[in-house]
Short mmCIF file of C-alpha atoms in Angstrom, two decimals:
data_model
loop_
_atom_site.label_atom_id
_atom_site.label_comp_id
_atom_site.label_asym_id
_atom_site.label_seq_id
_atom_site.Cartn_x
_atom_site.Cartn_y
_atom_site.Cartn_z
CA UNK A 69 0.00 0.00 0.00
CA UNK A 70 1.11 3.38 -0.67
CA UNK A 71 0.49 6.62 0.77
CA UNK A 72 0.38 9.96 -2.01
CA UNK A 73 1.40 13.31 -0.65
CA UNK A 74 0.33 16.81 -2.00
CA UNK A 75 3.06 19.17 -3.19
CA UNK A 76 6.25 20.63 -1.19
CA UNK A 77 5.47 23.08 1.37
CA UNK A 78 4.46 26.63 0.81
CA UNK A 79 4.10 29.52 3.16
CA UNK A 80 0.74 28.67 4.11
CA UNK A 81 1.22 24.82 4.57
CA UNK A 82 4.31 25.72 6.83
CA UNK A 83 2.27 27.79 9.17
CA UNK A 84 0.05 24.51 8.99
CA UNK A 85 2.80 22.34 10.27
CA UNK A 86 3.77 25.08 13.07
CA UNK A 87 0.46 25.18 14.50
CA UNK A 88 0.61 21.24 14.53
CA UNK A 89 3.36 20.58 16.09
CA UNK A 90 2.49 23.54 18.64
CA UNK A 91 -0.96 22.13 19.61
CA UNK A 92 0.44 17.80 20.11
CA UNK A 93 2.15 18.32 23.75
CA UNK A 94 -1.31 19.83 24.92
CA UNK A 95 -3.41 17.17 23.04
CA UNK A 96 -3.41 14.08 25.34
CA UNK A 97 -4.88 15.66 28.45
CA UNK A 98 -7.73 17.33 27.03
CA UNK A 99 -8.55 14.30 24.53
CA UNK A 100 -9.83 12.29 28.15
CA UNK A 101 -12.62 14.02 27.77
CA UNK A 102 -13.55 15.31 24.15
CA UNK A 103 -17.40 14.79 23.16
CA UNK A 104 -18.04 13.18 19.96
CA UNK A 105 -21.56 14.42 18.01
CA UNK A 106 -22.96 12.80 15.42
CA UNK A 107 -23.55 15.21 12.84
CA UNK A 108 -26.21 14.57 9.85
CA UNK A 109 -26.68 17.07 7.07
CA UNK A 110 -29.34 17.46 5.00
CA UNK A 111 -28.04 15.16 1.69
CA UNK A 112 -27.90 12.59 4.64
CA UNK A 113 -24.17 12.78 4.79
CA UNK A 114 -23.15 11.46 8.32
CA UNK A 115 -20.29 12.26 10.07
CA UNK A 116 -18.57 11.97 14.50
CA UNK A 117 -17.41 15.53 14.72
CA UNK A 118 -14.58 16.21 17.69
CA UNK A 119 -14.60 20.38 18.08
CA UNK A 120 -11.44 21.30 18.89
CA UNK A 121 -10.45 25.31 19.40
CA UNK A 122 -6.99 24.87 20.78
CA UNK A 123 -5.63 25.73 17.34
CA UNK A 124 -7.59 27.14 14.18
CA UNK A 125 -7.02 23.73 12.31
CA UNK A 126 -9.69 21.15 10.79
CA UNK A 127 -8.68 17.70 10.11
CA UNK A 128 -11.31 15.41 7.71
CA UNK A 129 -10.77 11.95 7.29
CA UNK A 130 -12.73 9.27 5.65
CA UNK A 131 -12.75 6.39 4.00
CA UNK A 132 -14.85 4.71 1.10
CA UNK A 133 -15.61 1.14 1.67
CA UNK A 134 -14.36 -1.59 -1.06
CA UNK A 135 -10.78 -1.39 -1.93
CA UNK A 136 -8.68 -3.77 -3.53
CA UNK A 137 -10.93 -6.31 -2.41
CA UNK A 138 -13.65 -5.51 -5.15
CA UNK A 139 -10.76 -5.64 -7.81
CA UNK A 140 -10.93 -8.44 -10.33
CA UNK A 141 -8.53 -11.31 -11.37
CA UNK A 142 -6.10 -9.00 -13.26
CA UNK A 143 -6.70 -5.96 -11.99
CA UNK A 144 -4.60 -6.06 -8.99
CA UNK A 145 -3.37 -2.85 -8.09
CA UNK A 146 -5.63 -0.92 -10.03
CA UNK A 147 -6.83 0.89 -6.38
CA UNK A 148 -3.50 1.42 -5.12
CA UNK A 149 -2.72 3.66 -8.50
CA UNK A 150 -6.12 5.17 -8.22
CA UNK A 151 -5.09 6.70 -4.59
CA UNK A 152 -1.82 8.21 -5.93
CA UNK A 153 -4.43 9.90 -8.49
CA UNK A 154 -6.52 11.96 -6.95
CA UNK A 155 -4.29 15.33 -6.33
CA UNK A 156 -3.22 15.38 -9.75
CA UNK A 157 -5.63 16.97 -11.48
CA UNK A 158 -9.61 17.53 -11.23
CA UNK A 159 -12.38 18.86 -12.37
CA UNK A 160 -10.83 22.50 -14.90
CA UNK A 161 -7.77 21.67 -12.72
CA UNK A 162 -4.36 19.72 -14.59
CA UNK A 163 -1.65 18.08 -12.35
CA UNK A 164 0.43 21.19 -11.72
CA UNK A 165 -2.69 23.64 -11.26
CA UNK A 166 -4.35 21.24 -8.64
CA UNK A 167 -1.54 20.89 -6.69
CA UNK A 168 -1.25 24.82 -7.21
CA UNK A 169 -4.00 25.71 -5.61
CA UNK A 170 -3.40 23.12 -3.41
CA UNK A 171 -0.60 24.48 -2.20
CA UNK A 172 -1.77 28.27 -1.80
CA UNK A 173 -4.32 27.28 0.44
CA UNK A 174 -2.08 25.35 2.29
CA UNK A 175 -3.41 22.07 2.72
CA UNK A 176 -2.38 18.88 3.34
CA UNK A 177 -4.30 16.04 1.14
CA UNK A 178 -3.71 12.72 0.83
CA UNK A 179 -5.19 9.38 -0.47
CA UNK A 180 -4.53 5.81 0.02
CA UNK A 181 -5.77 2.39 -0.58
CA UNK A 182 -6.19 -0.78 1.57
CA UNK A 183 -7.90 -4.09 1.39
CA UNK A 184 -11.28 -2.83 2.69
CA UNK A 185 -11.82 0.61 1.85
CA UNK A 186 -10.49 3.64 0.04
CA UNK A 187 -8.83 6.56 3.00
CA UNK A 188 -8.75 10.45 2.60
CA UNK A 189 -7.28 13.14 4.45
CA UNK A 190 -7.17 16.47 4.57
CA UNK A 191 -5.63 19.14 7.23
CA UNK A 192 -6.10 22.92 6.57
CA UNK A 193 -6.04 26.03 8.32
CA UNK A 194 -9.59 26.89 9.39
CA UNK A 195 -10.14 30.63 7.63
CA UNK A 196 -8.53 28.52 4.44
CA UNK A 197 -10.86 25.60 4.60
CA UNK A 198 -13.58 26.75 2.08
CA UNK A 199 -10.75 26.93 -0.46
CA UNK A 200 -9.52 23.78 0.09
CA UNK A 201 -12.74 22.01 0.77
CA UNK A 202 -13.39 23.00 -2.40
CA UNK A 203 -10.25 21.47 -4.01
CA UNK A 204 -11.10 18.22 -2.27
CA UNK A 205 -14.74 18.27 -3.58
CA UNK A 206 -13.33 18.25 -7.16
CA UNK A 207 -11.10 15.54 -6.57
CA UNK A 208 -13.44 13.16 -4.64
CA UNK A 209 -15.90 14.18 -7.55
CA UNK A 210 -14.34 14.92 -10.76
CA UNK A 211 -10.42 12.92 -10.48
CA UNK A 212 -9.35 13.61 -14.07
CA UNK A 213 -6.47 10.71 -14.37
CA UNK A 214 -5.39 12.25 -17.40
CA UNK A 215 -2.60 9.68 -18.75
CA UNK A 216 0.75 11.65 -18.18
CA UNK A 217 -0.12 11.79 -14.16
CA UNK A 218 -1.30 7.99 -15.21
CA UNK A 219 1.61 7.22 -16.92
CA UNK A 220 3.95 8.79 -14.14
CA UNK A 221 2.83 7.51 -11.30
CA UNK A 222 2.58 3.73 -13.08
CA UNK A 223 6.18 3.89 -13.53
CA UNK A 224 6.75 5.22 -9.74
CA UNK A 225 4.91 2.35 -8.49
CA UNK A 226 6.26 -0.04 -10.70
CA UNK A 227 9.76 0.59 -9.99
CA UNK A 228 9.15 0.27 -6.27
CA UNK A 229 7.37 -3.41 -7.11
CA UNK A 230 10.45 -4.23 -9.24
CA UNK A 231 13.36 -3.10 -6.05
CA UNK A 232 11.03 -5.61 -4.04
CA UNK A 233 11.55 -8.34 -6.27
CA UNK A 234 14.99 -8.71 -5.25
CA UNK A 235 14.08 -8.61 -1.50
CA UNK A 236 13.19 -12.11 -0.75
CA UNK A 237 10.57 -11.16 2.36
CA UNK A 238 8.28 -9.73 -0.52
CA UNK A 239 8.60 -13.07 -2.26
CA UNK A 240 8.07 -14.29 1.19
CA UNK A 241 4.37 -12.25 1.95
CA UNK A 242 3.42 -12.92 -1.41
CA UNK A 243 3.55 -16.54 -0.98
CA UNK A 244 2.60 -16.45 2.75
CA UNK A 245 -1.08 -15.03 1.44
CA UNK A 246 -1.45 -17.04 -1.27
CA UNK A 247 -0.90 -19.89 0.81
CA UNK A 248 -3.24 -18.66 3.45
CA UNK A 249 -6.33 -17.20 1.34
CA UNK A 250 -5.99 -19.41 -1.42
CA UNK A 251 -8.07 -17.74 -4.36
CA UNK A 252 -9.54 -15.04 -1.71
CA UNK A 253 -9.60 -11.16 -2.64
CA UNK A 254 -7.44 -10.89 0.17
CA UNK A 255 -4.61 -13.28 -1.45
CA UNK A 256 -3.97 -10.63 -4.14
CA UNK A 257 -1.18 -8.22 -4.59
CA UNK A 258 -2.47 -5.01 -2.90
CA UNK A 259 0.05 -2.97 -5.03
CA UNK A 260 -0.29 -5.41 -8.44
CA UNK A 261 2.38 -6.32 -10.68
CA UNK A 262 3.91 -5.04 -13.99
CA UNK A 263 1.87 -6.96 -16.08
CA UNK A 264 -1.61 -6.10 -14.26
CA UNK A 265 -0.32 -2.49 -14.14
CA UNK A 266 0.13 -1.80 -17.28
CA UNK A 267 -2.70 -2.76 -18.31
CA UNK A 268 -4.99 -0.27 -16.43
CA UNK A 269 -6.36 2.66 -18.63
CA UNK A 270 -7.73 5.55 -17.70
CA UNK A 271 -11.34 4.37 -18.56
CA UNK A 272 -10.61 1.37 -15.76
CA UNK A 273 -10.07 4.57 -13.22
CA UNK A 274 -13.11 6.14 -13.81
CA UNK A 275 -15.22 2.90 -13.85
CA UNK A 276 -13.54 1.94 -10.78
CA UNK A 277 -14.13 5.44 -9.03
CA UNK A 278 -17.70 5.47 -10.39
CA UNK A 279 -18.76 2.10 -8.19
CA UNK A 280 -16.65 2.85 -4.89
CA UNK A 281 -17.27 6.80 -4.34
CA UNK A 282 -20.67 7.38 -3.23
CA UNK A 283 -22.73 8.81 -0.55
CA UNK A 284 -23.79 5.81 0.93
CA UNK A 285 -20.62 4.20 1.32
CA UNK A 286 -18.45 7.01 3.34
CA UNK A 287 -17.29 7.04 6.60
CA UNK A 288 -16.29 10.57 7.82
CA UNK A 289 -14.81 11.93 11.07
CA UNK A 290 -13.72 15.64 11.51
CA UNK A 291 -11.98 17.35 14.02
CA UNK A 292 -10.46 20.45 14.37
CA UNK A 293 -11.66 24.12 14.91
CA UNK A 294 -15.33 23.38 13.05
CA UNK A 295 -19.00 23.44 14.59
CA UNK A 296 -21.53 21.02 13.61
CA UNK A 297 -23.88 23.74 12.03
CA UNK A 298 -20.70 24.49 9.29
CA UNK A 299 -19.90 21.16 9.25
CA UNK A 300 -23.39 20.09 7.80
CA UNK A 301 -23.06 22.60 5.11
CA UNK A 302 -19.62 21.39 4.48
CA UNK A 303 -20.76 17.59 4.02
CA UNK A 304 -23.25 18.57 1.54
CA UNK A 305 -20.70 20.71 -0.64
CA UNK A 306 -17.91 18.16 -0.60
CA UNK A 307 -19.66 14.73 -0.47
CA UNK A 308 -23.11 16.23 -1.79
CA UNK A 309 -22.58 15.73 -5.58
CA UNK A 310 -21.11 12.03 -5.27
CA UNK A 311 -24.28 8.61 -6.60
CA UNK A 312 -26.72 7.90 -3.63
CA UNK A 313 -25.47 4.58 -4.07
CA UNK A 314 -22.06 2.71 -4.39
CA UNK A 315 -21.96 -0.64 -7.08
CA UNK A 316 -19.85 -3.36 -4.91
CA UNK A 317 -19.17 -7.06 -5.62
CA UNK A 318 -20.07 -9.38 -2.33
CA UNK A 319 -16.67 -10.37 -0.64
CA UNK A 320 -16.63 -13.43 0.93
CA UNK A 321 -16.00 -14.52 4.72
CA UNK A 322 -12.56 -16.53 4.58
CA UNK A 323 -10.65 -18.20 7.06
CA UNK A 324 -6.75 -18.46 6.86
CA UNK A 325 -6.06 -21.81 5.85
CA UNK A 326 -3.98 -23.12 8.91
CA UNK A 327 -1.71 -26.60 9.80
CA UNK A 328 0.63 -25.90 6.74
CA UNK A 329 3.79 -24.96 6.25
CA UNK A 330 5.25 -22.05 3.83
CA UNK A 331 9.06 -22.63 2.78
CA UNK A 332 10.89 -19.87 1.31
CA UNK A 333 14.50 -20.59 1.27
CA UNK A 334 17.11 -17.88 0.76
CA UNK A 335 20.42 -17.61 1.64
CA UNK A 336 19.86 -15.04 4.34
CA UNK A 337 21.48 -14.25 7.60
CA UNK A 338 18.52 -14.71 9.77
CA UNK A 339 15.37 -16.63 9.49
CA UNK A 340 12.45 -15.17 9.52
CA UNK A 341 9.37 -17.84 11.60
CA UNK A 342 5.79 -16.47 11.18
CA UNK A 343 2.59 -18.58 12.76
CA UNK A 344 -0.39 -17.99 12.10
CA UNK A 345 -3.97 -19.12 14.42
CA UNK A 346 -7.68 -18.01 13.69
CA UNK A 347 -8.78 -14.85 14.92
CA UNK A 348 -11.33 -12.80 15.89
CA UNK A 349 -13.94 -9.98 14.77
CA UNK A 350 -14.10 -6.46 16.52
CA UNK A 351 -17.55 -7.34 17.44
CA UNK A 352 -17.34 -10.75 18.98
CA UNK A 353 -18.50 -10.79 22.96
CA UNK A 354 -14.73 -12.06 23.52
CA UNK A 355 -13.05 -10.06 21.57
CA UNK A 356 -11.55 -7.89 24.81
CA UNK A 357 -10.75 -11.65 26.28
CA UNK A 358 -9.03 -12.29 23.27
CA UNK A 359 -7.05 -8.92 23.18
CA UNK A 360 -5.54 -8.75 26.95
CA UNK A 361 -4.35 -12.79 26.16
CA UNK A 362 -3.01 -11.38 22.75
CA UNK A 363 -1.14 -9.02 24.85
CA UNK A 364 0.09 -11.12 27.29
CA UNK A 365 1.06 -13.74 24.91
CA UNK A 366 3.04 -11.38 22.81
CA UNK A 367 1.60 -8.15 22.26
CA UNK A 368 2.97 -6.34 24.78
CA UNK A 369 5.80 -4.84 23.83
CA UNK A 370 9.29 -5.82 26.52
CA UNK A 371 6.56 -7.76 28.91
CA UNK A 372 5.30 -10.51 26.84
CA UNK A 373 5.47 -13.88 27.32
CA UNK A 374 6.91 -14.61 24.37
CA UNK A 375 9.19 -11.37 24.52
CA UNK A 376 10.52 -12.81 28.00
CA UNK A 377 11.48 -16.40 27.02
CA UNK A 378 13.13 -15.86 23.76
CA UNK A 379 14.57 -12.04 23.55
CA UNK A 380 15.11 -11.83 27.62
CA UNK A 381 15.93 -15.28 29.23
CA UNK A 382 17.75 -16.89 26.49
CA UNK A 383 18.57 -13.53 23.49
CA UNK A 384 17.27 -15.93 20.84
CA UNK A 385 15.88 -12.67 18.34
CA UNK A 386 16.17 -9.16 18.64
CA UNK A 387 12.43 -8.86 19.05
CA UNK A 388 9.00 -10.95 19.05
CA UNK A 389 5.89 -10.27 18.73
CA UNK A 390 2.21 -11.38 18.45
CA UNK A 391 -0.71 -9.55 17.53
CA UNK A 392 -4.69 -9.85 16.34
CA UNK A 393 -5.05 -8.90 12.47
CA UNK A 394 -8.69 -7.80 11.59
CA UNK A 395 -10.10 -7.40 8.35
CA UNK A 396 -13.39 -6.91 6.75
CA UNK A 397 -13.94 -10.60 5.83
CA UNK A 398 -11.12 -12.51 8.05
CA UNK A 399 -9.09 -12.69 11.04
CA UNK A 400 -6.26 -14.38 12.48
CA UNK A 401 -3.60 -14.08 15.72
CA UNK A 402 -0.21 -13.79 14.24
CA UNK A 403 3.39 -14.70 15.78
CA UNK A 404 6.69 -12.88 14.31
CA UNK A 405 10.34 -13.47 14.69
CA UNK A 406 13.77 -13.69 13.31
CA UNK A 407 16.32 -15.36 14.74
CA UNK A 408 19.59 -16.72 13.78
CA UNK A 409 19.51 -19.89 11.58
CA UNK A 410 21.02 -22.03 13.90
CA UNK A 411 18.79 -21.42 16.34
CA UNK A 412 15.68 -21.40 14.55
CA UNK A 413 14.19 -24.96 15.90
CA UNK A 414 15.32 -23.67 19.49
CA UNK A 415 13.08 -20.84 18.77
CA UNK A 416 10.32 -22.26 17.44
CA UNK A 417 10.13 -24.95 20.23
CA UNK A 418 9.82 -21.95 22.60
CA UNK A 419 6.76 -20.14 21.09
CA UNK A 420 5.09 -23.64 20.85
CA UNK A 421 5.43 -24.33 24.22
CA UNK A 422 4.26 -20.72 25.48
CA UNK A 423 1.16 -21.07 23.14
CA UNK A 424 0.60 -24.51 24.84
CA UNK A 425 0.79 -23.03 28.43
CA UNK A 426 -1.55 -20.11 27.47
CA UNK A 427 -4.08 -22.76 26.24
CA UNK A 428 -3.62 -25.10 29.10
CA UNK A 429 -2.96 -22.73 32.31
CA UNK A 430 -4.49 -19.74 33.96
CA UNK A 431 -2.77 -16.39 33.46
CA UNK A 432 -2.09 -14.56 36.87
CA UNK A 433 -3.67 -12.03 38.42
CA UNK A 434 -0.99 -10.01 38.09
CA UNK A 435 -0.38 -10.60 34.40
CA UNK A 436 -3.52 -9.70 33.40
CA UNK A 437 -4.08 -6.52 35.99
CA UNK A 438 -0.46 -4.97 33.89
CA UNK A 439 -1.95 -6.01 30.72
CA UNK A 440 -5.41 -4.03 31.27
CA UNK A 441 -3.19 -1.25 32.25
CA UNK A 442 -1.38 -1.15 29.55
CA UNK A 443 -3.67 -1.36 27.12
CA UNK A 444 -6.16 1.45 29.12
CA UNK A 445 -3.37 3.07 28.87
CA UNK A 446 -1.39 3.09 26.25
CA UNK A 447 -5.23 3.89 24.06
CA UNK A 448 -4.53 7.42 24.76
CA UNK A 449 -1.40 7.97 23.75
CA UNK A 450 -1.65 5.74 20.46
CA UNK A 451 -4.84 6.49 19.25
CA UNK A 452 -5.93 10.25 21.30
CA UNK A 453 -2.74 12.25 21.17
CA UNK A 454 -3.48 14.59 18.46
CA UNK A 455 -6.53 15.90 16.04
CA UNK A 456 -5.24 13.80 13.17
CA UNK A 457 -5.26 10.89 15.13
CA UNK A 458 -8.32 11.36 16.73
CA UNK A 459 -10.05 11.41 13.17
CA UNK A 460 -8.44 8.29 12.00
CA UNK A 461 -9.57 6.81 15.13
CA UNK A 462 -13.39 7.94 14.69
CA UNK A 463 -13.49 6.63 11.16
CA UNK A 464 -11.74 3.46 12.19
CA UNK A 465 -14.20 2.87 14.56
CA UNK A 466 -17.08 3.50 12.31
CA UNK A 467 -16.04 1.46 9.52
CA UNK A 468 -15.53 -1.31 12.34
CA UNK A 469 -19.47 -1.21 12.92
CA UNK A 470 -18.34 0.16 17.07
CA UNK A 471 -20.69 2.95 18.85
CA UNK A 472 -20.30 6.47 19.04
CA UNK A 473 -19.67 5.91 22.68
CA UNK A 474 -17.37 2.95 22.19
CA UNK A 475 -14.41 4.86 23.62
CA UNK A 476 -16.17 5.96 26.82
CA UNK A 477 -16.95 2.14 27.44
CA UNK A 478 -13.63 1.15 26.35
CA UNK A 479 -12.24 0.62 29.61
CA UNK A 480 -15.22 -0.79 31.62
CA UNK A 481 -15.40 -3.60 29.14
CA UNK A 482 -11.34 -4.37 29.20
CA UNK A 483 -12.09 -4.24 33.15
CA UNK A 484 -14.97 -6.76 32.68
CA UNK A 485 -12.52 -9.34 31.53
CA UNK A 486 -11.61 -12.30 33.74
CA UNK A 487 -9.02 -14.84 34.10
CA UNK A 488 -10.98 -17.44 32.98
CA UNK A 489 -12.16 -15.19 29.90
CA UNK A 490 -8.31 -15.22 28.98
CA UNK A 491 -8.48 -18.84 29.37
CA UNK A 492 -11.36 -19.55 27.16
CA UNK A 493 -10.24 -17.40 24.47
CA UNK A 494 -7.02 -19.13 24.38
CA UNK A 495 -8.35 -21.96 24.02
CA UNK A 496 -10.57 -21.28 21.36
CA UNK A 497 -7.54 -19.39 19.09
CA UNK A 498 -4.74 -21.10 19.96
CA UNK A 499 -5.79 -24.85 19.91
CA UNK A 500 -6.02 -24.99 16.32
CA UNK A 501 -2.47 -26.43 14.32
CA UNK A 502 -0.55 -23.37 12.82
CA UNK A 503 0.24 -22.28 9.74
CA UNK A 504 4.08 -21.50 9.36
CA UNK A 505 6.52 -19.91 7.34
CA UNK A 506 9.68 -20.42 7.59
CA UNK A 507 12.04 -17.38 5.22
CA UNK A 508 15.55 -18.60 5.16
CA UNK A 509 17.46 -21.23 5.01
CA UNK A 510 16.43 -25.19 5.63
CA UNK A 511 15.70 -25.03 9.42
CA UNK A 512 17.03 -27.26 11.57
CA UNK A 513 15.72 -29.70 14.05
CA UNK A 514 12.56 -31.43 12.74
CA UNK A 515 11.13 -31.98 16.09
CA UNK A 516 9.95 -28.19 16.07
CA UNK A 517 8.40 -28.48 12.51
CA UNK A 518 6.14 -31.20 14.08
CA UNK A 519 3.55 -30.62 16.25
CA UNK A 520 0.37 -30.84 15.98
CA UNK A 521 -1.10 -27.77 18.65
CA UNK A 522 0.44 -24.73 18.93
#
């Protein structure tokens, strides 16, 4: 996936960035207790709306749902090319005259493309956000992909898939979600290849943006120095102008496909051990249960389980780490290392055995009192600790189907969790066979390869 930036600073986008980095040591504090209004205009554009007059900034974020999961056998990375689009030209407005304005205005804009949805940004000072609301209405509306900005930034991308080719992890992920979504959307170069690149046309684009963008299929948050009465009038004039209705192909529910093994062998000085378990959704009742053992497991970062056997007691890899990876249509618990190849089957032993224990013993009181902490915590800071986080937070946890009051009941529900909760959630992730992939070379010690749980 890439990301697509707007043009070099100008005067007015560096006064941006001042006021920015001015307002983030006096963010966390105050974000405790920000209200968040739903705010409906009168197209029936729906948006969570964080006021915020600390500085005069407004930060809009959203995302269109169906991204390079709608895309077609052949058409991989057809999305991911559309994103780096969309500030090069619309509506009247070429490449350099777009970005132009863009840049007079001073705002920041930026597009990019995942599995599930299509993201959009935009930061601008508040007495310049007509102008610029205005820029971003013509390129959510009218994109232009006219072929030179097509052409260009084909080639950019392209040249980044063909330095990866050499790097033997991409080989690695490429055949680590093949193997694990079989003929899935999700299987599927997010970025595409050569071949599939070149041949997307400009017609492809527009089809492409004519089924995704639509009014009923946006997610918005804003935040920022903005009311909700200017914000409804706002909604309508960028979003207002977009089909009722979006066109999307059903995606089905998947499951990784687990007790397999993934070789890639390369002659490299570490070896690289990923595991992989079923998962969970956002909105499962034990989804919190399934978190905190996550965390203690591996998730926490310098007090995991894993962390503590195979970095601390015994300096087997630099780091470890597990952690819960949640998409639209599937879900699994994945375990990453690298350690040295001669002590691979050492390593691998280890994580089986602390997935075992997990499964068949209590965690302690203790462990699981840090880990609530931590992750109470540590929500704040990663997720609260500035406007433009705050709005990718909001549409995150719209497009994840969570309450407007989700983050005020954050913590009693982590609190609600039990010991036994922990317990039962292991067990139901973690007593499934693996898949693995070993990147590196032949590993040795075939007892490790072998087991059956964990």
């Amino acid at each position: 996936m890439m990301m697509f930036n707007g043009p070099p600073l100008g005067a007015a986008k560096s006064l941006l960035v001042a006021l920015v980095l001015l307002s983030l040591a006096a963010t966390t504090h105050a974000r405790a207790a920000m209200a968040i209004q739903e705010v409906n205009s009168s197209s029936g554009m729906k948006a969570w709306l964080v006021e915020d007059y600390a500085v005069p900034i407004v930060t809009i974020r959203f995302a269109f749902r169906g991204g390079s999961a709608q895309e077609l056998p052949g058409e991989e990375g057809l999305v991911n090319l559309m994103s780096g689009l969309f500030n090069e030209g619309a509506g009247d407005l070429d490449s350099n005259a777009f970005q132009q304005r863009l840049d007079d205005v001073g705002a920041e804009m930026q597009f990019n493309a995942g599995r599930d949805a299509v993201y959009g940004y935009m930061r601008v000072l508040a007495d310049r956000k007509d102008e610029a609301f205005e820029l971003l209405r013509l390129a959510i509306e009218q994109p232009r992909f006219d072929q030179a900005s097509l052409d260009r930034i084909r080639a950019q991308i392209v040249s980044g898939i063909m330095a990866g080719a050499k790097d033997p992890q991409t080989a690695a992920e490429v055949a680590w979600m093949k193997a694990i979504y079989g003929d899935h959307p999700y299987s599927r170069r997010q970025e595409g290849t050569a071949q599939t690149l070149a041949a997307v046309t400009t017609s492809d684009l527009k089809a492409f943006h004519n089924r995704l963008f639509a009014r009923g299929n946006v997610i918005i948050a804003v935040t920022g120095a903005i009311d909700a009465r200017a914000l409804k009038r706002d909604l309508d004039r960028i979003f207002g102008g977009l089909p009722a209705h979006p066109f999307l192909m059903p995606v089905a529910e998947t499951t990784p496909k687990l007790g397999q093994q993934v070789r890639v062998h390369d002659d490299l000085p570490q070896d690289r051990l990923r595991l992989a378990y079923p998962g969970i959704s956002y909105k499962d009742p034990q989804f919190f249960a399934a978190y905190l053992m996550n965390h203690i497991l591996g998730g926490g970062a310098f007090t995991s389980r894993l962390w503590n056997e195979v970095r601390e007691k015994r300096g087997l890899a630099y780091g470890i780490e597990s952690s819960l990876e949640i998409s639209d249509h599937a879900s699994a618990l994945v375990i990453d290392t690298s350690t040295r190849p001669d002590c691979a089957a050492e390593t691998l032993s280890l994580i089986r055995a602390e997935v075992r224990r997990m499964v068949d013993e209590d965690v302690t009181e203790e462990e699981l009192a840090a880990a609530k902490k931590n992750i109470i915590g540590g929500y704040t800071i990663g997720n609260l600790n500035s406007s433009s986080a705050v709005a990718d937070t909001l549409v995150e946890l719209q497009l994840k189907g969570l309450d407007i009051d989700y983050i005020d009941r954050r913590e009693q529900l982590i609190q609600a969790v039990t010991v036994a909760d922990v317990r039962s959630a292991a067990r139901r992730l973690l007593s499934a066979a693996p898949a693995l992939m070993i990147v590196g070379p032949p590993l040795e010690g075939k007892k490790a390869l072998e087991g059956k749980k964990g």
